PDB file of C-alpha atoms and ligand atoms in Angstrom:
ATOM      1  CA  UNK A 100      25.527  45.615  -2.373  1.00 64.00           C
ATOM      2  CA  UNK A 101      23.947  46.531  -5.449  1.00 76.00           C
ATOM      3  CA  UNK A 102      22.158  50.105  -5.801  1.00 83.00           C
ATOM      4  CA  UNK A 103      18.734  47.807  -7.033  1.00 83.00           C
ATOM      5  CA  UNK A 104      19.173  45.785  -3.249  1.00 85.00           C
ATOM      6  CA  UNK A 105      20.514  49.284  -1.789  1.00 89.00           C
ATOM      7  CA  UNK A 106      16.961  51.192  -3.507  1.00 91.00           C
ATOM      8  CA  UNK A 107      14.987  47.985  -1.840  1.00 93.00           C
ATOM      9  CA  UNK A 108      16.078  48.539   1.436  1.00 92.00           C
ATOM     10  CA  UNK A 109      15.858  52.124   1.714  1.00 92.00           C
ATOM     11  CA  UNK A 110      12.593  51.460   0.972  1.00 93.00           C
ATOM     12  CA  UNK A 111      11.778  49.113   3.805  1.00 94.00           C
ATOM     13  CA  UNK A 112      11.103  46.193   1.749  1.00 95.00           C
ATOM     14  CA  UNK A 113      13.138  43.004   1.162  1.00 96.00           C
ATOM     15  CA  UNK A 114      15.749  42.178  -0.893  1.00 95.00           C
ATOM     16  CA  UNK A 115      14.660  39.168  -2.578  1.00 96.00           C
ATOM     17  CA  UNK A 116      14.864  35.432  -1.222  1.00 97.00           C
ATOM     18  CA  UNK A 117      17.503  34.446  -4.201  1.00 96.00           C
ATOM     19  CA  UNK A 118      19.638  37.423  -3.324  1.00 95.00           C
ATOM     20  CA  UNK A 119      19.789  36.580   0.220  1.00 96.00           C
ATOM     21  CA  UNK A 120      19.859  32.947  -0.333  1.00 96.00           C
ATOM     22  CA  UNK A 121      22.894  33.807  -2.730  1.00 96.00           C
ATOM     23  CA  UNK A 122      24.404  35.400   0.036  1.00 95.00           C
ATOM     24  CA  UNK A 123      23.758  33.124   2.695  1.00 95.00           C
ATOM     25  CA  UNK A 124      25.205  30.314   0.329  1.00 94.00           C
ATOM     26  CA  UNK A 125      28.034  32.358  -0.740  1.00 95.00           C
ATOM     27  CA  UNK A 126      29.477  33.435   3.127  1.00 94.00           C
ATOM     28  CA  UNK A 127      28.388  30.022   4.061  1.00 92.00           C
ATOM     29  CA  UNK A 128      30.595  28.038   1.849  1.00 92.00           C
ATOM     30  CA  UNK A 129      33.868  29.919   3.343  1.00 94.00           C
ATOM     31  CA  UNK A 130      36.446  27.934   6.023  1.00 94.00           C
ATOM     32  CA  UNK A 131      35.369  29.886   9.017  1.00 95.00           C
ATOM     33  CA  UNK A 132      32.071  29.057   8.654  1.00 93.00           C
ATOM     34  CA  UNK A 133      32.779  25.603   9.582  1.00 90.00           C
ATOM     35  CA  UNK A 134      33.375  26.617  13.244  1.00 91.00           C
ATOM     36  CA  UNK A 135      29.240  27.866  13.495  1.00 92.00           C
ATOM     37  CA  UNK A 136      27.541  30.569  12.481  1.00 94.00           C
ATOM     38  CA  UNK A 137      25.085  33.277  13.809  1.00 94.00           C
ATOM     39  CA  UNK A 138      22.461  34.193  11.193  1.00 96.00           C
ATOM     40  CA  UNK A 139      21.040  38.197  12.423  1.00 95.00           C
ATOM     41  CA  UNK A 140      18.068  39.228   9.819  1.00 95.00           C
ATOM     42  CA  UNK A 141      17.998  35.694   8.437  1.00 97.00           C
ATOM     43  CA  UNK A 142      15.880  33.569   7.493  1.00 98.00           C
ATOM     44  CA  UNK A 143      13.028  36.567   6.992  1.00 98.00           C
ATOM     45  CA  UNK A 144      10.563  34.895   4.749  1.00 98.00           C
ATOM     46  CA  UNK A 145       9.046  31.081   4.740  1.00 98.00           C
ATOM     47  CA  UNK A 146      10.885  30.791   1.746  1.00 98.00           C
ATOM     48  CA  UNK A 147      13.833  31.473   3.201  1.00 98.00           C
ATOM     49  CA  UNK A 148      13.414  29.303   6.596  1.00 98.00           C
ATOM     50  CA  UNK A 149      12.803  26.395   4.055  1.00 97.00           C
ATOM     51  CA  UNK A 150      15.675  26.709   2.311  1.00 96.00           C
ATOM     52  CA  UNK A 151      18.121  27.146   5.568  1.00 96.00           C
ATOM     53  CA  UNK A 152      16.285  23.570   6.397  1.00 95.00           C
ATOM     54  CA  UNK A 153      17.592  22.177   2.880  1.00 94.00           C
ATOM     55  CA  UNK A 154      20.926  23.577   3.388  1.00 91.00           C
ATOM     56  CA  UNK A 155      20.637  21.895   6.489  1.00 91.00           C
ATOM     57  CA  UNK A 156      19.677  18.325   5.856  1.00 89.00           C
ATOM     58  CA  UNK A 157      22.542  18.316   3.250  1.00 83.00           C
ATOM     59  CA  UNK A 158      24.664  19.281   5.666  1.00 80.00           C
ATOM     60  CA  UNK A 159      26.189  17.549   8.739  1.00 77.00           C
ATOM     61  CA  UNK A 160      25.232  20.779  10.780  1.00 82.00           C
ATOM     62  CA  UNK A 161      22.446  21.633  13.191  1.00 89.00           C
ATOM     63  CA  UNK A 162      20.163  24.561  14.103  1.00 93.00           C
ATOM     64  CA  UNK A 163      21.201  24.793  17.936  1.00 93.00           C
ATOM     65  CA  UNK A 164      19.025  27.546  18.832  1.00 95.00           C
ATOM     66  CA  UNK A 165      16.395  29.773  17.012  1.00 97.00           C
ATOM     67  CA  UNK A 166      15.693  33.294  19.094  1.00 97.00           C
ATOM     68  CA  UNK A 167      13.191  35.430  18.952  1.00 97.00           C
ATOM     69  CA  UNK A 168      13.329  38.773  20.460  1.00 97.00           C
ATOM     70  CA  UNK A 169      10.657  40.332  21.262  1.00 97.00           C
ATOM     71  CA  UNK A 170       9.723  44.031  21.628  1.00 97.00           C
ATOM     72  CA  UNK A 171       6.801  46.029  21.471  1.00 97.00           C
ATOM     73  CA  UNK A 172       5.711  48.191  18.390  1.00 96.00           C
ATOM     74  CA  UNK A 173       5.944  51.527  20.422  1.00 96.00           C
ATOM     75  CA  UNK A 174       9.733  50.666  21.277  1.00 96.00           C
ATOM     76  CA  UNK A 175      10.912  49.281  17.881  1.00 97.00           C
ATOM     77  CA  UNK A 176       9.939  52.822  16.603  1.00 97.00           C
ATOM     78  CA  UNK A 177      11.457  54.835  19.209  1.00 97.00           C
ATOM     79  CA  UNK A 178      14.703  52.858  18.565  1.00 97.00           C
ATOM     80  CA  UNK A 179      14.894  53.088  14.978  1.00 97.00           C
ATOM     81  CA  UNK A 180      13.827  56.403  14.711  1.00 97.00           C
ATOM     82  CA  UNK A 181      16.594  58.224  17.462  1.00 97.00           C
ATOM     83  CA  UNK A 182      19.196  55.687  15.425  1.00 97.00           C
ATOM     84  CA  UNK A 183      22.166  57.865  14.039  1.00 98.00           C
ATOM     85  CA  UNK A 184      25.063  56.609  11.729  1.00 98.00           C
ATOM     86  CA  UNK A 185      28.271  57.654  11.041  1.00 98.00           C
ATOM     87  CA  UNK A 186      28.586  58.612   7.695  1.00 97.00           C
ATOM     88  CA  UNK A 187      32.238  57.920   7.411  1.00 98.00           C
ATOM     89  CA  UNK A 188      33.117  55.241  10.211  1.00 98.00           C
ATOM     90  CA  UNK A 189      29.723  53.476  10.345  1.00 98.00           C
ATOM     91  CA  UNK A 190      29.392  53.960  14.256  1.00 98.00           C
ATOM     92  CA  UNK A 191      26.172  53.773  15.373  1.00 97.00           C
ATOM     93  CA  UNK A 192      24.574  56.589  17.982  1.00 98.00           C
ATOM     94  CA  UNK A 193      21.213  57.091  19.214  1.00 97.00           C
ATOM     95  CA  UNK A 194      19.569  60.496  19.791  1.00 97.00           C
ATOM     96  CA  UNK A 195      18.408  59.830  23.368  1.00 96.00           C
ATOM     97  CA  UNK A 196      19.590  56.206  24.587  1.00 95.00           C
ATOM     98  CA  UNK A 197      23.415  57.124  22.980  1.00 95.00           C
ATOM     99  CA  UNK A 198      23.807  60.505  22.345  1.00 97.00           C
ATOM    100  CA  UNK A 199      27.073  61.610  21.265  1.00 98.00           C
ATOM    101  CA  UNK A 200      28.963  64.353  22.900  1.00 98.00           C
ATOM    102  CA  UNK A 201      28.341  67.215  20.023  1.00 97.00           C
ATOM    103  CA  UNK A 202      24.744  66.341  18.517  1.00 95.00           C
ATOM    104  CA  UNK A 203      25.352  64.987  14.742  1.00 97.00           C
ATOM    105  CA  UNK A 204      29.054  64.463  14.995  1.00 98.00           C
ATOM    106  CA  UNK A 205      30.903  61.367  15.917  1.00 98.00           C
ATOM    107  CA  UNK A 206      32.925  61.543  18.328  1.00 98.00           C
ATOM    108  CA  UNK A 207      35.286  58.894  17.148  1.00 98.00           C
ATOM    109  CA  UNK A 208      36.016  60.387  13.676  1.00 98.00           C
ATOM    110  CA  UNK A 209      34.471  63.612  13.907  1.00 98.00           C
ATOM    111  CA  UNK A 210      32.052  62.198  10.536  1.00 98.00           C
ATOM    112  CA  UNK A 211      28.445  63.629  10.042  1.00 98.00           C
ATOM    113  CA  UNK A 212      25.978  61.819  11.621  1.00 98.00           C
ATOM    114  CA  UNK A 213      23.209  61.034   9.446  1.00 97.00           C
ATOM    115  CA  UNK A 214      19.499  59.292   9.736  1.00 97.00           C
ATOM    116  CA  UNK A 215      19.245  55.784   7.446  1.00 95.00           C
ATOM    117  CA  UNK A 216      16.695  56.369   4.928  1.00 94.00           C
ATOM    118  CA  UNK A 217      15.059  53.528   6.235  1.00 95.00           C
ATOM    119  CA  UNK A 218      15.005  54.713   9.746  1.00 97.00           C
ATOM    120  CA  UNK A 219      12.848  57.504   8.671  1.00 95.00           C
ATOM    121  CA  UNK A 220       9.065  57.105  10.168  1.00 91.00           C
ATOM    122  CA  UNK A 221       6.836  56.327   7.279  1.00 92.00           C
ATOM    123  CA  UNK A 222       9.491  53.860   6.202  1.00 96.00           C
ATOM    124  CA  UNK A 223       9.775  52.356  10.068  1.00 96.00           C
ATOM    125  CA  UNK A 224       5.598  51.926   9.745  1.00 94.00           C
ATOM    126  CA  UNK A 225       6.240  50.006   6.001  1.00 95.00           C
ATOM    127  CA  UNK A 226       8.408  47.948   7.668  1.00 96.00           C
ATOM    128  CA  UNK A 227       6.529  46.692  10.330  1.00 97.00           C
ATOM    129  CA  UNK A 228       4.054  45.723   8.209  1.00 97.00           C
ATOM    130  CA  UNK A 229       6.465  43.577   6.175  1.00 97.00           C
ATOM    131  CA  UNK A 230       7.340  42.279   9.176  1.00 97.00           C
ATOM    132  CA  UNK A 231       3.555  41.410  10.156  1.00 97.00           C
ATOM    133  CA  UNK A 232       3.054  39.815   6.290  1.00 98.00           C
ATOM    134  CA  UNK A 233       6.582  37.837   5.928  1.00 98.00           C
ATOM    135  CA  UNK A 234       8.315  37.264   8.767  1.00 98.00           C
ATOM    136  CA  UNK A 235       5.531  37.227  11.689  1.00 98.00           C
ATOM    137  CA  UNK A 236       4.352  33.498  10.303  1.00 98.00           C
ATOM    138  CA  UNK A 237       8.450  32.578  10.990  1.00 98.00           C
ATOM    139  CA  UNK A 238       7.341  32.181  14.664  1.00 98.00           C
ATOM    140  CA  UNK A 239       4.693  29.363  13.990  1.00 98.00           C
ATOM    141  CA  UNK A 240       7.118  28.193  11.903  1.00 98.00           C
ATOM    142  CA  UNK A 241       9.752  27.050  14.201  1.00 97.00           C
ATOM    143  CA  UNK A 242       7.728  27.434  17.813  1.00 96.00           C
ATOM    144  CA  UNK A 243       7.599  23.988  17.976  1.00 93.00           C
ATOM    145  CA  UNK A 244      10.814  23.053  17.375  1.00 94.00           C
ATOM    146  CA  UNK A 245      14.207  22.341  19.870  1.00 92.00           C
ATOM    147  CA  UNK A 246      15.978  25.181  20.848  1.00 93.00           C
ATOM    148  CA  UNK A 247      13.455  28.056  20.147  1.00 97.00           C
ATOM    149  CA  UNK A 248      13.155  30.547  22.523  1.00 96.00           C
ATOM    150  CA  UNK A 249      11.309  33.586  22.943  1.00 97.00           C
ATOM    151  CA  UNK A 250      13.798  36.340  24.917  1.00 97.00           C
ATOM    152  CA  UNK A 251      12.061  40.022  25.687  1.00 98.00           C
ATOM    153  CA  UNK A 252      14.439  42.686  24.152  1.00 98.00           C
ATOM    154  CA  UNK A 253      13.613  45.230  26.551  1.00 97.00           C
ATOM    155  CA  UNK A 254      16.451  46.936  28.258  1.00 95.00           C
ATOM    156  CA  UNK A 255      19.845  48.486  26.791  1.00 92.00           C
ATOM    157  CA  UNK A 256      21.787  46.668  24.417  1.00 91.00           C
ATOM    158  CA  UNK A 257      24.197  44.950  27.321  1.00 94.00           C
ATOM    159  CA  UNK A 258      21.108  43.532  28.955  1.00 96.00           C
ATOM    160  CA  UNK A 259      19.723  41.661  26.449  1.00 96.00           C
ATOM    161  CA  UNK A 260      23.107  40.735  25.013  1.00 95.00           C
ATOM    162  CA  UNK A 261      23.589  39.282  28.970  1.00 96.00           C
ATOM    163  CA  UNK A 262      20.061  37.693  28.664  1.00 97.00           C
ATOM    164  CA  UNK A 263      20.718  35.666  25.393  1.00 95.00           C
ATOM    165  CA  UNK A 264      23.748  34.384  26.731  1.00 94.00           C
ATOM    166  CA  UNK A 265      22.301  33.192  29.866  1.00 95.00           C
ATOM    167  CA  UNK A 266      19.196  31.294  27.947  1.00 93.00           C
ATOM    168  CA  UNK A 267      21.789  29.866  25.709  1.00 90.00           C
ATOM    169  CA  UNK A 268      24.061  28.994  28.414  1.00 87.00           C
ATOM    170  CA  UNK A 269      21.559  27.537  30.369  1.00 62.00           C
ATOM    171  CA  UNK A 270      20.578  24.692  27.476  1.00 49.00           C
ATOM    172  CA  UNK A 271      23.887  24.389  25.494  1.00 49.00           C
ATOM    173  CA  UNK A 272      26.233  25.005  28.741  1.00 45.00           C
TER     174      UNK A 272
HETATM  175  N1  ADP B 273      16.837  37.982   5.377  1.00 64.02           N
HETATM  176  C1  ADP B 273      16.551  39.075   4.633  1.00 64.02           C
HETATM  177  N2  ADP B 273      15.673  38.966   3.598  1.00 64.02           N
HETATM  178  C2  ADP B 273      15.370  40.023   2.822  1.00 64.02           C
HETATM  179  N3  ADP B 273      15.878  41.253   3.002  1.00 64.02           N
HETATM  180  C3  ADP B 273      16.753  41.432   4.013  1.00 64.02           C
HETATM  181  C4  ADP B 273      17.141  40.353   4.890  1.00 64.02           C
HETATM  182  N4  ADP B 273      18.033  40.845   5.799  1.00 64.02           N
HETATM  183  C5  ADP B 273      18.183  42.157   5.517  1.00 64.02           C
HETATM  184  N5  ADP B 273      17.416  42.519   4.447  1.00 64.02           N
HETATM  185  C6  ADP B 273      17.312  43.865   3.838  1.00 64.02           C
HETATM  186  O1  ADP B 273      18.214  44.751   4.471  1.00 64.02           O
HETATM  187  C7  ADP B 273      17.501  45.811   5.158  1.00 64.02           C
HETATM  188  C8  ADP B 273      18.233  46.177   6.440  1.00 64.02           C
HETATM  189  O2  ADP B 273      18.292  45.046   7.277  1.00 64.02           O
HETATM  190  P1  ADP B 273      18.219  45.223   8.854  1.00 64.02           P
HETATM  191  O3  ADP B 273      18.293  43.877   9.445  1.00 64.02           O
HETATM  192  O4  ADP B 273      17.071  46.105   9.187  1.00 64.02           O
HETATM  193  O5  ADP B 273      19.549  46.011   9.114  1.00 64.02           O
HETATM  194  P2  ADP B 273      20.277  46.258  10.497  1.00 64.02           P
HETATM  195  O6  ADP B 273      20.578  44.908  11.044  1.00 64.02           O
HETATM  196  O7  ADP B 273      21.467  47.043  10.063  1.00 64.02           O
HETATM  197  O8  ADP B 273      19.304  47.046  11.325  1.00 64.02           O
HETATM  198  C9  ADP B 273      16.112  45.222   5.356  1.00 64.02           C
HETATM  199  O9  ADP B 273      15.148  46.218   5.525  1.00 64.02           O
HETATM  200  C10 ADP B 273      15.928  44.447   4.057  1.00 64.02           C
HETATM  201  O10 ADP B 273      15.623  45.281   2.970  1.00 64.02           O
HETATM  202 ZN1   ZN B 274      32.697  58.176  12.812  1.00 64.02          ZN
END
């Protein structure tokens, strides 16, 4: 990633729809995505959603399922802020739900663990409000369409993992 993109997102803004779209192209057009693919962060912006829909009808491919997770303000923040990363295997901790054995190391490599500069609260509260401006409006967007659902994201990490596979199960079998 580029240090402009790198500068963006430290800041809590986007990267801009080209870049993405250039990347969502890019990965697309390899073999393995032929077998499906799982978009996490994308689309984030109208303009993005609309271009997925041109890749789309291009393509012989179909948007199975669009989820939504949902989770309140007050949480989000908690989340992001007690998020820790390794700084030299990438593992991810968190201060109270994932604490690691000896507070700032990991105890996988023994690496620093440091605080994303986007993680840090002013830049958590800018970031919300991007998500109010650009990506809120995604939900009207595809509410109406087959295979959106709305899934609560409340609970540890293996119970909403378990809960998207059940309301995926449940319609795709
Ligand atoms: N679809 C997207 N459009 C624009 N920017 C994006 C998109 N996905 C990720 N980014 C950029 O990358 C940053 C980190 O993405 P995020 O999804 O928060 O990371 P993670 O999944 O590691 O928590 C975002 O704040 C934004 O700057
Ligand atoms: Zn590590």
């Amino acid at each position: 990633m580029g240090r402009r993109a790198k500068a963006v997102m430290d800041s809590g803004a986007l990267v801009g729809d080209e870049i993405i779209l250039g990347i969502v192209r890019e990965r697309l057009a390899e073999p393995d995505a032929a077998r499906g693919v799982l978009f996490d962060g994308f689309p984030r912006t109208l303009a993005q959603a609309k271009a997925l829909d041109e890749m789309v009808a291009g393509a012989t491919v179909v948007i199975r399922a669009i989820v939504h997770l949902v989770l309140a303000d007050e949480d989000i923040v908690e989340r992001l802020s007690g998020r820790r990363v390794c700084a030299q295997c990438g593992a991810i901790y968190h201060v109270r739900f994932q604490p690691p054995t000896r507070a700032g190391i990991c105890d996988r490599c023994g690496g620093e663990l440091l605080q994303r500069d986007d993680d840090k609260p002013e830049v958590i509260r800018h970031r919300l409000e991007v998500y109010r401006r650009d990506t809120e409006p995604l939900i009207a967007y595809y509410a109406g369409r087959p295979g959106y659902r709305e899934i609560s994201a409340v609970g540890d990490s293996e119970a909403v993992s378990m809960r998207i596979l059940e309301e995926l199960g449940e319609a795709h079998g």
